[in-house]
Short mmCIF file of N, CA and C in Angstrom, two decimals:
data_model
loop_
_atom_site.label_atom_id
_atom_site.label_comp_id
_atom_site.label_asym_id
_atom_site.label_seq_id
_atom_site.Cartn_x
_atom_site.Cartn_y
_atom_site.Cartn_z
N UNK A 1 -124.35 240.27 -93.85
CA UNK A 1 -125.26 240.35 -94.97
C UNK A 1 -126.44 239.41 -94.76
N UNK A 2 -127.52 239.73 -95.44
CA UNK A 2 -128.74 238.96 -95.31
C UNK A 2 -129.43 238.90 -96.67
N UNK A 3 -130.06 237.78 -96.95
CA UNK A 3 -130.82 237.64 -98.18
C UNK A 3 -132.17 238.32 -98.04
N UNK A 4 -132.55 239.09 -99.06
CA UNK A 4 -133.77 239.88 -99.02
C UNK A 4 -134.64 239.57 -100.23
N UNK A 5 -135.91 239.38 -99.99
CA UNK A 5 -136.88 239.09 -101.04
C UNK A 5 -138.01 240.10 -100.96
N UNK A 6 -138.24 240.82 -102.06
CA UNK A 6 -139.23 241.89 -102.10
C UNK A 6 -140.50 241.44 -102.80
N UNK A 7 -141.59 242.09 -102.44
CA UNK A 7 -142.86 241.87 -103.11
C UNK A 7 -143.76 243.08 -102.87
N UNK A 8 -144.84 243.16 -103.62
CA UNK A 8 -145.85 244.17 -103.39
C UNK A 8 -145.93 245.28 -104.41
N UNK A 9 -145.00 245.32 -105.36
CA UNK A 9 -145.05 246.35 -106.37
C UNK A 9 -146.19 246.12 -107.34
N UNK A 10 -146.44 247.12 -108.16
CA UNK A 10 -147.50 247.00 -109.14
C UNK A 10 -147.88 248.34 -109.71
N UNK A 11 -149.00 248.35 -110.40
CA UNK A 11 -149.55 249.55 -111.03
C UNK A 11 -150.69 250.09 -110.19
N UNK A 12 -150.64 251.38 -109.91
CA UNK A 12 -151.68 252.00 -109.10
C UNK A 12 -151.94 253.40 -109.63
N UNK A 13 -153.17 253.87 -109.48
CA UNK A 13 -153.52 255.21 -109.90
C UNK A 13 -153.03 256.25 -108.91
N UNK A 14 -152.80 257.48 -109.38
CA UNK A 14 -152.44 258.54 -108.45
C UNK A 14 -153.45 258.65 -107.32
N UNK A 15 -152.93 258.83 -106.12
CA UNK A 15 -153.76 258.87 -104.94
C UNK A 15 -154.00 257.52 -104.30
N UNK A 16 -153.60 256.47 -104.98
CA UNK A 16 -153.79 255.12 -104.46
C UNK A 16 -152.70 254.71 -103.50
N UNK A 17 -152.76 253.45 -103.09
CA UNK A 17 -151.85 252.92 -102.09
C UNK A 17 -151.27 251.58 -102.51
N UNK A 18 -150.08 251.32 -102.03
CA UNK A 18 -149.43 250.02 -102.16
C UNK A 18 -148.66 249.74 -100.89
N UNK A 19 -148.45 248.47 -100.61
CA UNK A 19 -147.59 248.08 -99.51
C UNK A 19 -146.51 247.15 -100.02
N UNK A 20 -145.28 247.57 -99.85
CA UNK A 20 -144.14 246.75 -100.22
C UNK A 20 -143.67 245.94 -99.02
N UNK A 21 -143.25 244.72 -99.29
CA UNK A 21 -142.73 243.85 -98.25
C UNK A 21 -141.32 243.41 -98.60
N UNK A 22 -140.52 243.26 -97.59
CA UNK A 22 -139.16 242.76 -97.75
C UNK A 22 -138.92 241.72 -96.67
N UNK A 23 -138.82 240.47 -97.10
CA UNK A 23 -138.60 239.37 -96.17
C UNK A 23 -137.13 239.02 -96.13
N UNK A 24 -136.60 238.89 -94.94
CA UNK A 24 -135.19 238.60 -94.74
C UNK A 24 -134.99 237.16 -94.31
N UNK A 25 -134.01 236.52 -94.92
CA UNK A 25 -133.65 235.15 -94.55
C UNK A 25 -132.68 235.22 -93.38
N UNK A 26 -133.23 235.49 -92.22
CA UNK A 26 -132.44 235.64 -91.01
C UNK A 26 -133.33 235.43 -89.80
N UNK A 27 -132.73 235.06 -88.71
CA UNK A 27 -133.46 234.97 -87.46
C UNK A 27 -133.81 236.37 -86.98
N UNK A 28 -134.76 236.44 -86.07
CA UNK A 28 -135.15 237.74 -85.56
C UNK A 28 -134.01 238.48 -84.89
N UNK A 29 -133.16 237.76 -84.17
CA UNK A 29 -132.06 238.40 -83.48
C UNK A 29 -131.03 238.96 -84.44
N UNK A 30 -130.79 238.25 -85.54
CA UNK A 30 -129.87 238.75 -86.56
C UNK A 30 -130.51 239.89 -87.33
N UNK A 31 -131.77 239.72 -87.70
CA UNK A 31 -132.51 240.73 -88.43
C UNK A 31 -132.49 242.07 -87.70
N UNK A 32 -132.58 242.03 -86.40
CA UNK A 32 -132.73 243.23 -85.60
C UNK A 32 -131.50 244.13 -85.58
N UNK A 33 -130.34 243.61 -85.91
CA UNK A 33 -129.12 244.40 -85.82
C UNK A 33 -128.90 245.27 -87.05
N UNK A 34 -129.67 245.06 -88.08
CA UNK A 34 -129.49 245.80 -89.33
C UNK A 34 -130.34 247.06 -89.37
N UNK A 35 -129.76 248.11 -89.91
CA UNK A 35 -130.56 249.21 -90.41
C UNK A 35 -131.16 248.77 -91.74
N UNK A 36 -132.43 249.01 -91.92
CA UNK A 36 -133.10 248.59 -93.14
C UNK A 36 -133.84 249.76 -93.76
N UNK A 37 -134.04 249.66 -95.05
CA UNK A 37 -134.76 250.73 -95.71
C UNK A 37 -135.09 250.39 -97.14
N UNK A 38 -135.69 251.36 -97.78
CA UNK A 38 -136.07 251.25 -99.18
C UNK A 38 -135.41 252.37 -99.97
N UNK A 39 -134.83 251.98 -101.07
CA UNK A 39 -134.31 252.90 -102.06
C UNK A 39 -135.14 252.77 -103.32
N UNK A 40 -135.09 253.78 -104.15
CA UNK A 40 -135.78 253.68 -105.43
C UNK A 40 -134.93 254.31 -106.52
N UNK A 41 -135.14 253.84 -107.73
CA UNK A 41 -134.40 254.33 -108.86
C UNK A 41 -135.30 254.38 -110.08
N UNK A 42 -135.44 255.56 -110.63
CA UNK A 42 -136.17 255.76 -111.87
C UNK A 42 -135.18 255.70 -113.03
N UNK A 43 -135.64 255.37 -114.24
CA UNK A 43 -134.73 255.29 -115.39
C UNK A 43 -133.94 256.58 -115.59
N UNK A 44 -132.64 256.45 -115.73
CA UNK A 44 -131.78 257.58 -115.97
C UNK A 44 -131.48 258.43 -114.76
N UNK A 45 -131.94 258.01 -113.60
CA UNK A 45 -131.73 258.79 -112.40
C UNK A 45 -130.93 258.00 -111.37
N UNK A 46 -130.37 258.74 -110.43
CA UNK A 46 -129.63 258.14 -109.34
C UNK A 46 -130.57 257.42 -108.37
N UNK A 47 -130.05 256.37 -107.78
CA UNK A 47 -130.78 255.71 -106.71
C UNK A 47 -130.88 256.64 -105.51
N UNK A 48 -132.04 256.71 -104.91
CA UNK A 48 -132.23 257.58 -103.78
C UNK A 48 -132.87 256.84 -102.62
N UNK A 49 -132.53 257.27 -101.44
CA UNK A 49 -133.12 256.71 -100.24
C UNK A 49 -134.55 257.23 -100.08
N UNK A 50 -135.47 256.31 -99.87
CA UNK A 50 -136.86 256.66 -99.62
C UNK A 50 -137.13 256.72 -98.12
N UNK A 51 -136.75 255.68 -97.42
CA UNK A 51 -136.99 255.61 -95.99
C UNK A 51 -136.06 254.57 -95.39
N UNK A 52 -135.72 254.75 -94.13
CA UNK A 52 -134.87 253.80 -93.42
C UNK A 52 -135.31 253.69 -91.98
N UNK A 53 -135.04 252.54 -91.40
CA UNK A 53 -135.35 252.30 -90.00
C UNK A 53 -134.17 251.60 -89.35
N UNK A 54 -133.72 252.13 -88.23
CA UNK A 54 -132.57 251.58 -87.55
C UNK A 54 -132.98 250.42 -86.66
N UNK A 55 -131.98 249.73 -86.12
CA UNK A 55 -132.24 248.64 -85.20
C UNK A 55 -132.93 249.11 -83.93
N UNK A 56 -132.79 250.39 -83.63
CA UNK A 56 -133.46 250.97 -82.47
C UNK A 56 -134.88 251.43 -82.77
N UNK A 57 -135.28 251.35 -84.03
CA UNK A 57 -136.62 251.73 -84.40
C UNK A 57 -136.77 253.16 -84.89
N UNK A 58 -135.68 253.89 -84.98
CA UNK A 58 -135.74 255.25 -85.48
C UNK A 58 -135.94 255.25 -86.99
N UNK A 59 -136.87 256.05 -87.46
CA UNK A 59 -137.16 256.11 -88.88
C UNK A 59 -136.73 257.44 -89.48
N UNK A 60 -136.34 257.38 -90.73
CA UNK A 60 -136.01 258.55 -91.52
C UNK A 60 -136.73 258.45 -92.86
N UNK A 61 -137.25 259.57 -93.32
CA UNK A 61 -137.97 259.60 -94.59
C UNK A 61 -137.45 260.72 -95.45
N UNK A 62 -137.41 260.45 -96.74
CA UNK A 62 -137.13 261.52 -97.68
C UNK A 62 -138.25 262.55 -97.59
N UNK A 63 -137.89 263.81 -97.77
CA UNK A 63 -138.90 264.87 -97.68
C UNK A 63 -140.05 264.66 -98.66
N UNK A 64 -139.74 264.07 -99.79
CA UNK A 64 -140.75 263.89 -100.83
C UNK A 64 -141.82 262.87 -100.46
N UNK A 65 -141.54 262.01 -99.48
CA UNK A 65 -142.50 260.98 -99.10
C UNK A 65 -143.00 261.14 -97.67
N UNK A 66 -142.42 262.02 -96.93
CA UNK A 66 -142.80 262.20 -95.53
C UNK A 66 -144.28 262.55 -95.41
N UNK A 67 -144.96 261.85 -94.53
CA UNK A 67 -146.38 262.04 -94.36
C UNK A 67 -147.24 261.15 -95.23
N UNK A 68 -146.64 260.54 -96.24
CA UNK A 68 -147.36 259.65 -97.14
C UNK A 68 -146.94 258.19 -96.98
N UNK A 69 -145.66 257.98 -96.71
CA UNK A 69 -145.13 256.63 -96.58
C UNK A 69 -144.85 256.32 -95.12
N UNK A 70 -145.03 255.07 -94.74
CA UNK A 70 -144.74 254.63 -93.40
C UNK A 70 -143.92 253.35 -93.44
N UNK A 71 -142.80 253.36 -92.76
CA UNK A 71 -141.90 252.22 -92.72
C UNK A 71 -142.04 251.50 -91.39
N UNK A 72 -142.06 250.18 -91.43
CA UNK A 72 -142.13 249.39 -90.21
C UNK A 72 -141.41 248.07 -90.41
N UNK A 73 -141.12 247.40 -89.31
CA UNK A 73 -140.50 246.08 -89.39
C UNK A 73 -141.10 245.17 -88.34
N UNK A 74 -141.35 243.94 -88.74
CA UNK A 74 -141.93 242.93 -87.88
C UNK A 74 -140.85 241.92 -87.55
N UNK A 75 -140.37 241.94 -86.32
CA UNK A 75 -139.26 241.08 -85.95
C UNK A 75 -139.66 239.62 -85.84
N UNK A 76 -140.92 239.34 -85.59
CA UNK A 76 -141.37 237.96 -85.52
C UNK A 76 -141.43 237.31 -86.89
N UNK A 77 -141.59 238.11 -87.93
CA UNK A 77 -141.66 237.60 -89.30
C UNK A 77 -140.43 237.94 -90.12
N UNK A 78 -139.47 238.63 -89.53
CA UNK A 78 -138.27 239.05 -90.24
C UNK A 78 -138.62 239.79 -91.52
N UNK A 79 -139.56 240.69 -91.42
CA UNK A 79 -140.09 241.37 -92.59
C UNK A 79 -140.20 242.87 -92.34
N UNK A 80 -139.84 243.63 -93.35
CA UNK A 80 -139.99 245.07 -93.33
C UNK A 80 -141.07 245.47 -94.33
N UNK A 81 -141.85 246.48 -93.99
CA UNK A 81 -142.93 246.94 -94.84
C UNK A 81 -142.80 248.42 -95.13
N UNK A 82 -143.21 248.79 -96.31
CA UNK A 82 -143.33 250.18 -96.67
C UNK A 82 -144.76 250.42 -97.15
N UNK A 83 -145.54 251.06 -96.31
CA UNK A 83 -146.90 251.43 -96.68
C UNK A 83 -146.85 252.76 -97.42
N UNK A 84 -147.31 252.76 -98.65
CA UNK A 84 -147.25 253.93 -99.49
C UNK A 84 -148.67 254.40 -99.79
N UNK A 85 -149.00 255.57 -99.32
CA UNK A 85 -150.31 256.17 -99.53
C UNK A 85 -150.18 257.44 -100.35
N UNK A 86 -151.30 257.88 -100.88
CA UNK A 86 -151.33 259.11 -101.67
C UNK A 86 -150.24 259.13 -102.73
N UNK A 87 -150.14 258.06 -103.45
CA UNK A 87 -149.06 257.91 -104.42
C UNK A 87 -149.17 258.92 -105.56
N UNK A 88 -148.02 259.35 -106.02
CA UNK A 88 -147.91 260.33 -107.08
C UNK A 88 -147.15 259.73 -108.25
N UNK A 89 -147.34 260.25 -109.46
CA UNK A 89 -146.59 259.73 -110.60
C UNK A 89 -145.07 259.78 -110.39
N UNK A 90 -144.58 260.77 -109.67
CA UNK A 90 -143.15 260.87 -109.42
C UNK A 90 -142.62 259.81 -108.48
N UNK A 91 -143.51 259.03 -107.88
CA UNK A 91 -143.09 257.89 -107.08
C UNK A 91 -142.75 256.68 -107.93
N UNK A 92 -143.02 256.75 -109.21
CA UNK A 92 -142.75 255.64 -110.12
C UNK A 92 -141.26 255.34 -110.16
N UNK A 93 -140.90 254.11 -109.87
CA UNK A 93 -139.50 253.70 -109.83
C UNK A 93 -139.43 252.21 -109.51
N UNK A 94 -138.24 251.67 -109.62
CA UNK A 94 -137.97 250.36 -109.07
C UNK A 94 -137.54 250.56 -107.62
N UNK A 95 -138.18 249.87 -106.73
CA UNK A 95 -137.91 250.00 -105.31
C UNK A 95 -137.08 248.81 -104.84
N UNK A 96 -136.01 249.12 -104.12
CA UNK A 96 -135.08 248.11 -103.65
C UNK A 96 -135.03 248.10 -102.13
N UNK A 97 -135.18 246.93 -101.58
CA UNK A 97 -134.99 246.75 -100.15
C UNK A 97 -133.50 246.73 -99.83
N UNK A 98 -133.13 247.34 -98.74
CA UNK A 98 -131.74 247.40 -98.32
C UNK A 98 -131.61 247.04 -96.84
N UNK A 99 -130.57 246.31 -96.54
CA UNK A 99 -130.19 246.06 -95.16
C UNK A 99 -128.71 246.33 -95.04
N UNK A 100 -128.32 247.03 -94.00
CA UNK A 100 -126.91 247.33 -93.86
C UNK A 100 -126.51 247.41 -92.39
N UNK A 101 -125.23 247.24 -92.19
CA UNK A 101 -124.67 247.35 -90.85
C UNK A 101 -123.22 247.78 -90.96
N UNK A 102 -122.72 248.32 -89.89
CA UNK A 102 -121.33 248.71 -89.80
C UNK A 102 -120.55 247.65 -89.05
N UNK A 103 -119.44 247.26 -89.62
CA UNK A 103 -118.51 246.35 -88.97
C UNK A 103 -117.11 246.92 -89.13
N UNK A 104 -116.48 247.23 -88.02
CA UNK A 104 -115.15 247.84 -88.01
C UNK A 104 -115.11 249.10 -88.86
N UNK A 105 -116.16 249.88 -88.78
CA UNK A 105 -116.22 251.15 -89.49
C UNK A 105 -116.54 251.05 -90.96
N UNK A 106 -116.83 249.86 -91.46
CA UNK A 106 -117.15 249.65 -92.86
C UNK A 106 -118.61 249.27 -92.98
N UNK A 107 -119.30 249.90 -93.92
CA UNK A 107 -120.71 249.59 -94.14
C UNK A 107 -120.86 248.44 -95.13
N UNK A 108 -121.63 247.46 -94.75
CA UNK A 108 -121.93 246.32 -95.60
C UNK A 108 -123.42 246.34 -95.94
N UNK A 109 -123.72 246.20 -97.22
CA UNK A 109 -125.09 246.30 -97.71
C UNK A 109 -125.57 245.00 -98.34
N UNK A 110 -126.82 244.70 -98.11
CA UNK A 110 -127.53 243.65 -98.81
C UNK A 110 -128.70 244.28 -99.54
N UNK A 111 -129.02 243.74 -100.71
CA UNK A 111 -130.06 244.32 -101.56
C UNK A 111 -131.05 243.27 -102.03
N UNK A 112 -132.30 243.67 -102.09
CA UNK A 112 -133.30 242.85 -102.75
C UNK A 112 -133.21 243.01 -104.25
N UNK A 113 -134.00 242.23 -104.96
CA UNK A 113 -133.93 242.21 -106.42
C UNK A 113 -134.64 243.39 -107.07
N UNK A 114 -135.45 244.09 -106.33
CA UNK A 114 -136.19 245.23 -106.84
C UNK A 114 -137.61 244.87 -107.22
N UNK A 115 -138.53 245.79 -106.99
CA UNK A 115 -139.91 245.61 -107.38
C UNK A 115 -140.42 246.91 -108.00
N UNK A 116 -141.09 246.78 -109.14
CA UNK A 116 -141.53 247.95 -109.89
C UNK A 116 -142.79 248.54 -109.30
N UNK A 117 -142.76 249.83 -109.08
CA UNK A 117 -143.94 250.59 -108.68
C UNK A 117 -144.23 251.61 -109.77
N UNK A 118 -145.41 251.54 -110.33
CA UNK A 118 -145.82 252.48 -111.37
C UNK A 118 -147.10 253.18 -110.94
N UNK A 119 -147.05 254.50 -110.91
CA UNK A 119 -148.19 255.31 -110.52
C UNK A 119 -148.64 256.08 -111.76
N UNK A 120 -149.78 255.70 -112.29
CA UNK A 120 -150.25 256.29 -113.53
C UNK A 120 -151.76 256.12 -113.64
N UNK A 121 -152.39 257.08 -114.28
CA UNK A 121 -153.81 256.98 -114.57
C UNK A 121 -154.05 256.43 -115.96
#
């Protein structure tokens, strides 16, 4: 597990952009072994995966954000970023940073505190 601190949420108009950051309290070598990603949850709805990046650098995106969001990680800063462009009102949610790894076939998750993203005119 790793401690995660999120930032970058806020209010933006449709079509605008935001960049979310997730800083991990870990060394680069430890940070690199985790699959990391962003989940989001709107009121009354299930938490859903937005994007994830593996330790090998492979990225996965939800169909709803593909082409608009870009996930990256900076190993020198132990930080993951989610660049969100062309934002839509349906992107409004609390966004949570996630880090996880498998140990003996069991998945262990760490979560950030969440950051609110609101897309509205």
